[in-house]
PDB file of C-alpha atoms in Angstrom:
ATOM      1  CA  MET A   1      -0.198   0.167  -0.184  1.00  0.00           C
ATOM      2  CA  SER A   2       1.514   3.318  -1.161  1.00  0.00           C
ATOM      3  CA  GLY A   3       1.691   6.705   1.718  1.00  0.00           C
ATOM      4  CA  GLY A   4      -1.328   8.439  -0.024  1.00  0.00           C
ATOM      5  CA  SER A   5      -3.689   5.682   0.164  1.00  0.00           C
ATOM      6  CA  THR A   6      -2.769   5.184   3.871  1.00  0.00           C
ATOM      7  CA  SER A   7      -2.690   9.084   4.042  1.00  0.00           C
ATOM      8  CA  SER A   8      -6.079   8.571   2.094  1.00  0.00           C
ATOM      9  CA  ILE A   9      -7.164   6.232   4.546  1.00  0.00           C
ATOM     10  CA  GLU A  10      -6.600   7.840   7.969  1.00  0.00           C
ATOM     11  CA  GLY A  11      -8.195  10.962   6.102  1.00  0.00           C
ATOM     12  CA  LEU A  12     -11.310   8.796   6.019  1.00  0.00           C
ATOM     13  CA  VAL A  13     -11.210   7.471   8.669  1.00  0.00           C
ATOM     14  CA  ASP A  14     -11.420  10.163  10.383  1.00  0.00           C
ATOM     15  CA  ALA A  15     -14.017  12.119   8.398  1.00  0.00           C
ATOM     16  CA  THR A  16     -15.858   9.152   9.744  1.00  0.00           C
ATOM     17  CA  PHE A  17     -15.328   9.659  13.384  1.00  0.00           C
ATOM     18  CA  ALA A  18     -16.422  13.248  12.686  1.00  0.00           C
ATOM     19  CA  ALA A  19     -19.794  12.242  10.987  1.00  0.00           C
ATOM     20  CA  ALA A  20     -20.913   9.559  13.576  1.00  0.00           C
ATOM     21  CA  ALA A  21     -20.492  12.060  16.499  1.00  0.00           C
ATOM     22  CA  ARG A  22     -23.108  14.717  14.195  1.00  0.00           C
ATOM     23  CA  ASP A  23     -25.200  11.654  14.129  1.00  0.00           C
ATOM     24  CA  ASP A  24     -24.916  11.921  10.248  1.00  0.00           C
ATOM     25  CA  TRP A  25     -24.675   7.893   9.850  1.00  0.00           C
ATOM     26  CA  GLN A  26     -25.339   8.239   5.738  1.00  0.00           C
ATOM     27  CA  ALA A  27     -22.274  10.067   5.581  1.00  0.00           C
ATOM     28  CA  VAL A  28     -20.515   7.109   7.661  1.00  0.00           C
ATOM     29  CA  ILE A  29     -21.583   4.230   5.257  1.00  0.00           C
ATOM     30  CA  ASP A  30     -20.368   6.308   2.680  1.00  0.00           C
ATOM     31  CA  HIS A  31     -16.737   7.077   4.307  1.00  0.00           C
ATOM     32  CA  CYS A  32     -16.394   3.376   5.075  1.00  0.00           C
ATOM     33  CA  SER A  33     -17.094   2.806   1.663  1.00  0.00           C
ATOM     34  CA  GLN A  34     -14.505   4.546  -0.123  1.00  0.00           C
ATOM     35  CA  VAL A  35     -11.820   3.662   2.612  1.00  0.00           C
ATOM     36  CA  LEU A  36     -13.404   0.098   2.143  1.00  0.00           C
ATOM     37  CA  ASP A  37     -12.654   0.144  -1.253  1.00  0.00           C
ATOM     38  CA  ILE A  38      -8.830   0.648  -0.606  1.00  0.00           C
ATOM     39  CA  GLU A  39      -8.839  -1.728   2.067  1.00  0.00           C
ATOM     40  CA  PRO A  40     -11.440  -4.032   2.047  1.00  0.00           C
ATOM     41  CA  GLU A  41     -11.234  -5.891   5.507  1.00  0.00           C
ATOM     42  CA  HIS A  42     -10.354  -2.464   7.263  1.00  0.00           C
ATOM     43  CA  ASP A  43     -11.299  -3.214  10.992  1.00  0.00           C
ATOM     44  CA  THR A  44     -12.500   0.497  11.595  1.00  0.00           C
ATOM     45  CA  ALA A  45     -14.920   0.842   8.426  1.00  0.00           C
ATOM     46  CA  LEU A  46     -16.022  -2.383   8.973  1.00  0.00           C
ATOM     47  CA  ARG A  47     -17.210  -1.881  12.438  1.00  0.00           C
ATOM     48  CA  PHE A  48     -18.313   1.430  11.284  1.00  0.00           C
ATOM     49  CA  THR A  49     -20.512   0.279   8.405  1.00  0.00           C
ATOM     50  CA  SER A  50     -22.130  -1.759  10.405  1.00  0.00           C
ATOM     51  CA  LEU A  51     -22.739   0.546  13.650  1.00  0.00           C
ATOM     52  CA  ALA A  52     -24.275   2.629  10.834  1.00  0.00           C
ATOM     53  CA  LYS A  53     -26.111   0.586   9.628  1.00  0.00           C
ATOM     54  CA  SER A  54     -28.071  -0.325  12.390  1.00  0.00           C
ATOM     55  CA  ARG A  55     -28.594   3.472  13.756  1.00  0.00           C
ATOM     56  CA  LEU A  56     -29.721   3.796  10.428  1.00  0.00           C
ATOM     57  CA  GLY A  57     -32.298   0.713  10.941  1.00  0.00           C
ATOM     58  CA  THR A  58     -32.893   2.744  14.550  1.00  0.00           C
ATOM     59  CA  GLU A  59     -34.353   5.931  12.312  1.00  0.00           C
ATOM     60  CA  ALA A  60     -36.849   3.712  10.425  1.00  0.00           C
ATOM     61  CA  VAL A  61     -38.478   2.799  13.826  1.00  0.00           C
ATOM     62  CA  GLU A  62     -37.914   5.989  15.297  1.00  0.00           C
ATOM     63  CA  GLU A  63     -40.333   7.808  12.407  1.00  0.00           C
ATOM     64  CA  SER A  64     -42.559   5.036  12.543  1.00  0.00           C
ATOM     65  CA  THR A  65     -43.481   5.548  15.638  1.00  0.00           C
ATOM     66  CA  GLN A  66     -46.698   7.504  15.882  1.00  0.00           C
ATOM     67  CA  ARG A  67     -47.276   8.891  19.375  1.00  0.00           C
ATOM     68  CA  ASP A  68     -45.685   8.854  22.553  1.00  0.00           C
ATOM     69  CA  GLU A  69     -45.039   5.506  24.389  1.00  0.00           C
ATOM     70  CA  ARG A  70     -43.997   4.486  27.824  1.00  0.00           C
ATOM     71  CA  ARG A  71     -41.318   2.208  28.497  1.00  0.00           C
ATOM     72  CA  GLN A  72     -38.800   0.891  31.196  1.00  0.00           C
ATOM     73  CA  LEU A  73     -35.965   1.877  29.779  1.00  0.00           C
ATOM     74  CA  THR A  74     -31.755   1.523  30.553  1.00  0.00           C
ATOM     75  CA  VAL A  75     -29.415   3.684  30.575  1.00  0.00           C
ATOM     76  CA  MET A  76     -25.885   3.734  30.656  1.00  0.00           C
ATOM     77  CA  PHE A  77     -23.228   6.201  30.992  1.00  0.00           C
ATOM     78  CA  ALA A  78     -19.607   5.435  30.743  1.00  0.00           C
ATOM     79  CA  ASP A  79     -16.565   7.880  30.881  1.00  0.00           C
ATOM     80  CA  ILE A  80     -12.457   7.595  31.070  1.00  0.00           C
ATOM     81  CA  VAL A  81     -11.481   8.055  34.894  1.00  0.00           C
ATOM     82  CA  GLU A  82      -8.843  11.290  35.090  1.00  0.00           C
ATOM     83  CA  SER A  83      -9.435  12.135  31.314  1.00  0.00           C
ATOM     84  CA  THR A  84      -8.564  15.032  31.770  1.00  0.00           C
ATOM     85  CA  ALA A  85      -5.875  14.655  33.334  1.00  0.00           C
ATOM     86  CA  MET A  86      -4.461  13.116  30.798  1.00  0.00           C
ATOM     87  CA  THR A  87      -4.730  15.118  28.143  1.00  0.00           C
ATOM     88  CA  GLN A  88      -1.870  17.601  30.484  1.00  0.00           C
ATOM     89  CA  VAL A  89       0.462  14.464  30.111  1.00  0.00           C
ATOM     90  CA  LEU A  90      -0.395  13.043  26.447  1.00  0.00           C
ATOM     91  CA  GLU A  91       0.207  15.304  22.932  1.00  0.00           C
ATOM     92  CA  PRO A  92      -3.103  15.632  20.977  1.00  0.00           C
ATOM     93  CA  ASP A  93      -2.492  13.069  18.653  1.00  0.00           C
ATOM     94  CA  GLN A  94      -1.694  10.341  21.515  1.00  0.00           C
ATOM     95  CA  MET A  95      -4.737  11.307  22.660  1.00  0.00           C
ATOM     96  CA  ARG A  96      -6.966  11.629  19.924  1.00  0.00           C
ATOM     97  CA  THR A  97      -5.641   7.833  19.361  1.00  0.00           C
ATOM     98  CA  ILE A  98      -6.698   6.739  22.833  1.00  0.00           C
ATOM     99  CA  LEU A  99     -10.343   8.053  22.677  1.00  0.00           C
ATOM    100  CA  LYS A 100     -11.043   6.556  19.392  1.00  0.00           C
ATOM    101  CA  ARG A 101      -9.532   3.091  20.627  1.00  0.00           C
ATOM    102  CA  TYR A 102     -11.758   3.543  23.990  1.00  0.00           C
ATOM    103  CA  GLN A 103     -14.470   4.572  21.916  1.00  0.00           C
ATOM    104  CA  MET A 104     -14.269   1.224  19.602  1.00  0.00           C
ATOM    105  CA  VAL A 105     -14.099  -1.077  22.425  1.00  0.00           C
ATOM    106  CA  CYS A 106     -17.871   1.005  24.031  1.00  0.00           C
ATOM    107  CA  SER A 107     -19.294   0.771  20.618  1.00  0.00           C
ATOM    108  CA  ASP A 108     -18.160  -2.842  19.924  1.00  0.00           C
ATOM    109  CA  ALA A 109     -19.417  -3.988  23.171  1.00  0.00           C
ATOM    110  CA  ILE A 110     -22.627  -2.355  23.096  1.00  0.00           C
ATOM    111  CA  ALA A 111     -23.479  -3.435  19.933  1.00  0.00           C
ATOM    112  CA  GLU A 112     -22.922  -7.040  20.868  1.00  0.00           C
ATOM    113  CA  TRP A 113     -25.413  -6.658  23.131  1.00  0.00           C
ATOM    114  CA  ASP A 114     -28.081  -4.604  21.430  1.00  0.00           C
ATOM    115  CA  GLY A 115     -27.628  -1.003  22.694  1.00  0.00           C
ATOM    116  CA  PHE A 116     -27.416   2.097  21.354  1.00  0.00           C
ATOM    117  CA  ILE A 117     -25.265   4.652  21.753  1.00  0.00           C
ATOM    118  CA  GLY A 118     -27.511   8.236  21.770  1.00  0.00           C
ATOM    119  CA  LYS A 119     -24.660  10.394  22.662  1.00  0.00           C
ATOM    120  CA  TRP A 120     -20.508  10.850  22.106  1.00  0.00           C
ATOM    121  CA  THR A 121     -19.695  13.635  24.543  1.00  0.00           C
ATOM    122  CA  GLY A 122     -15.729  13.712  24.541  1.00  0.00           C
ATOM    123  CA  ASP A 123     -14.279  10.528  26.140  1.00  0.00           C
ATOM    124  CA  GLY A 124     -18.461  10.081  27.980  1.00  0.00           C
ATOM    125  CA  LEU A 125     -21.276   8.379  26.617  1.00  0.00           C
ATOM    126  CA  MET A 126     -24.854   7.603  27.165  1.00  0.00           C
ATOM    127  CA  ALA A 127     -26.243   4.092  25.665  1.00  0.00           C
ATOM    128  CA  TYR A 128     -30.002   2.589  25.804  1.00  0.00           C
ATOM    129  CA  PHE A 129     -30.742  -1.012  26.797  1.00  0.00           C
ATOM    130  CA  GLY A 130     -34.266  -1.476  25.442  1.00  0.00           C
ATOM    131  CA  PHE A 131     -34.317   1.217  23.000  1.00  0.00           C
ATOM    132  CA  PRO A 132     -35.944   1.007  19.933  1.00  0.00           C
ATOM    133  CA  ILE A 133     -36.093  -2.006  19.951  1.00  0.00           C
ATOM    134  CA  PRO A 134     -38.123  -3.389  23.758  1.00  0.00           C
ATOM    135  CA  HIS A 135     -35.863  -6.464  25.438  1.00  0.00           C
ATOM    136  CA  GLU A 136     -37.234  -7.696  28.736  1.00  0.00           C
ATOM    137  CA  ASP A 137     -33.969  -7.960  29.417  1.00  0.00           C
ATOM    138  CA  SER A 138     -32.579  -5.001  29.427  1.00  0.00           C
ATOM    139  CA  ALA A 139     -30.402  -4.425  32.496  1.00  0.00           C
ATOM    140  CA  TYR A 140     -28.718  -7.018  32.097  1.00  0.00           C
ATOM    141  CA  ARG A 141     -27.281  -7.076  28.746  1.00  0.00           C
ATOM    142  CA  ALA A 142     -26.496  -2.881  29.767  1.00  0.00           C
ATOM    143  CA  ALA A 143     -24.379  -5.012  32.784  1.00  0.00           C
ATOM    144  CA  MET A 144     -22.555  -7.199  30.685  1.00  0.00           C
ATOM    145  CA  ALA A 145     -21.822  -4.531  27.932  1.00  0.00           C
ATOM    146  CA  GLY A 146     -20.284  -2.830  30.172  1.00  0.00           C
ATOM    147  CA  LEU A 147     -18.565  -5.788  31.436  1.00  0.00           C
ATOM    148  CA  THR A 148     -17.468  -6.552  27.961  1.00  0.00           C
ATOM    149  CA  MET A 149     -16.066  -2.868  27.817  1.00  0.00           C
ATOM    150  CA  LEU A 150     -13.942  -3.744  31.110  1.00  0.00           C
ATOM    151  CA  ASP A 151     -13.034  -6.791  29.525  1.00  0.00           C
ATOM    152  CA  ARG A 152     -11.565  -5.322  26.750  1.00  0.00           C
ATOM    153  CA  LEU A 153     -10.226  -2.128  28.545  1.00  0.00           C
ATOM    154  CA  ASP A 154      -7.783  -4.120  30.583  1.00  0.00           C
ATOM    155  CA  ALA A 155      -6.737  -6.222  27.736  1.00  0.00           C
ATOM    156  CA  ILE A 156      -5.701  -3.349  25.793  1.00  0.00           C
ATOM    157  CA  ASN A 157      -4.267  -1.374  28.496  1.00  0.00           C
ATOM    158  CA  PRO A 158      -0.736  -3.388  28.958  1.00  0.00           C
ATOM    159  CA  ALA A 159      -0.441  -1.712  25.484  1.00  0.00           C
ATOM    160  CA  PHE A 160      -1.242   1.621  26.415  1.00  0.00           C
ATOM    161  CA  GLU A 161       1.134   1.971  29.387  1.00  0.00           C
ATOM    162  CA  SER A 162       3.922   0.723  27.249  1.00  0.00           C
ATOM    163  CA  GLU A 163       3.497   2.972  24.520  1.00  0.00           C
ATOM    164  CA  TYR A 164       1.729   6.275  26.166  1.00  0.00           C
ATOM    165  CA  GLY A 165       2.581   5.815  30.326  1.00  0.00           C
ATOM    166  CA  VAL A 166      -1.012   5.638  31.045  1.00  0.00           C
ATOM    167  CA  ARG A 167      -4.030   3.253  32.059  1.00  0.00           C
ATOM    168  CA  LEU A 168      -7.237   3.558  30.659  1.00  0.00           C
ATOM    169  CA  ASP A 169     -10.129   3.013  33.754  1.00  0.00           C
ATOM    170  CA  THR A 170     -13.518   3.913  33.328  1.00  0.00           C
ATOM    171  CA  ARG A 171     -16.854   4.867  35.173  1.00  0.00           C
ATOM    172  CA  ILE A 172     -19.781   3.059  33.922  1.00  0.00           C
ATOM    173  CA  GLY A 173     -22.631   4.064  35.957  1.00  0.00           C
ATOM    174  CA  ILE A 174     -26.149   2.071  35.019  1.00  0.00           C
ATOM    175  CA  HIS A 175     -30.341   2.838  35.987  1.00  0.00           C
ATOM    176  CA  THR A 176     -33.733   1.106  34.899  1.00  0.00           C
ATOM    177  CA  GLY A 177     -36.698   2.972  35.184  1.00  0.00           C
ATOM    178  CA  LEU A 178     -39.767   3.887  33.573  1.00  0.00           C
ATOM    179  CA  VAL A 179     -40.146   7.033  30.850  1.00  0.00           C
ATOM    180  CA  VAL A 180     -41.930   7.863  27.995  1.00  0.00           C
ATOM    181  CA  VAL A 181     -40.845   7.863  24.755  1.00  0.00           C
ATOM    182  CA  ALA A 182     -41.461  10.858  22.855  1.00  0.00           C
ATOM    183  CA  ASP A 183     -39.903  13.104  20.304  1.00  0.00           C
ATOM    184  CA  MET A 184     -39.562  16.405  22.330  1.00  0.00           C
ATOM    185  CA  GLY A 185     -39.447  18.739  19.527  1.00  0.00           C
ATOM    186  CA  ALA A 186     -35.857  18.615  18.903  1.00  0.00           C
ATOM    187  CA  GLY A 187     -36.129  15.431  16.913  1.00  0.00           C
ATOM    188  CA  ASP A 188     -34.831  13.324  19.619  1.00  0.00           C
ATOM    189  CA  TRP A 189     -35.998  10.706  21.451  1.00  0.00           C
ATOM    190  CA  VAL A 190     -36.362   8.850  25.203  1.00  0.00           C
TER     191      VAL A 190
END
């Protein structure tokens, strides 16, 4: 692979993360398709394509909801412990690399347990279990997704410690309760 292809892929992957952050899932699919044209087995592009397809399916479910709905929902919040302190000792590109890897670990674990990431804010995430597709065991799914995240972070921490001198620890909070799923005027649900 030539250096031009590598820099092209890196630019497309950056554009993919930016599109996902804006919730522009069609752009995510478009960018990933371009990456996969260059490198058909590109892991990040394959994962984001799968996530984008599930998100676009979710949008169709949201659009088909005609009325407000009471539902049991489990919400997960997670973020990196001491991430602000990390920014003081790491270079911006190092922090970006770490955040991208963290986001992929979390996204994959949540998707595996049928969760839906509602929002990323820096290193923090909010995910729903039991929406848009209800599951009777949404609390279990959220707990298992959290444990999966922790296991996978433990697996990549030795590399982070040797390369960057940091260890990623994450806080995870999970709560289940009754909500009203509704369009709140800004196009968001829940």
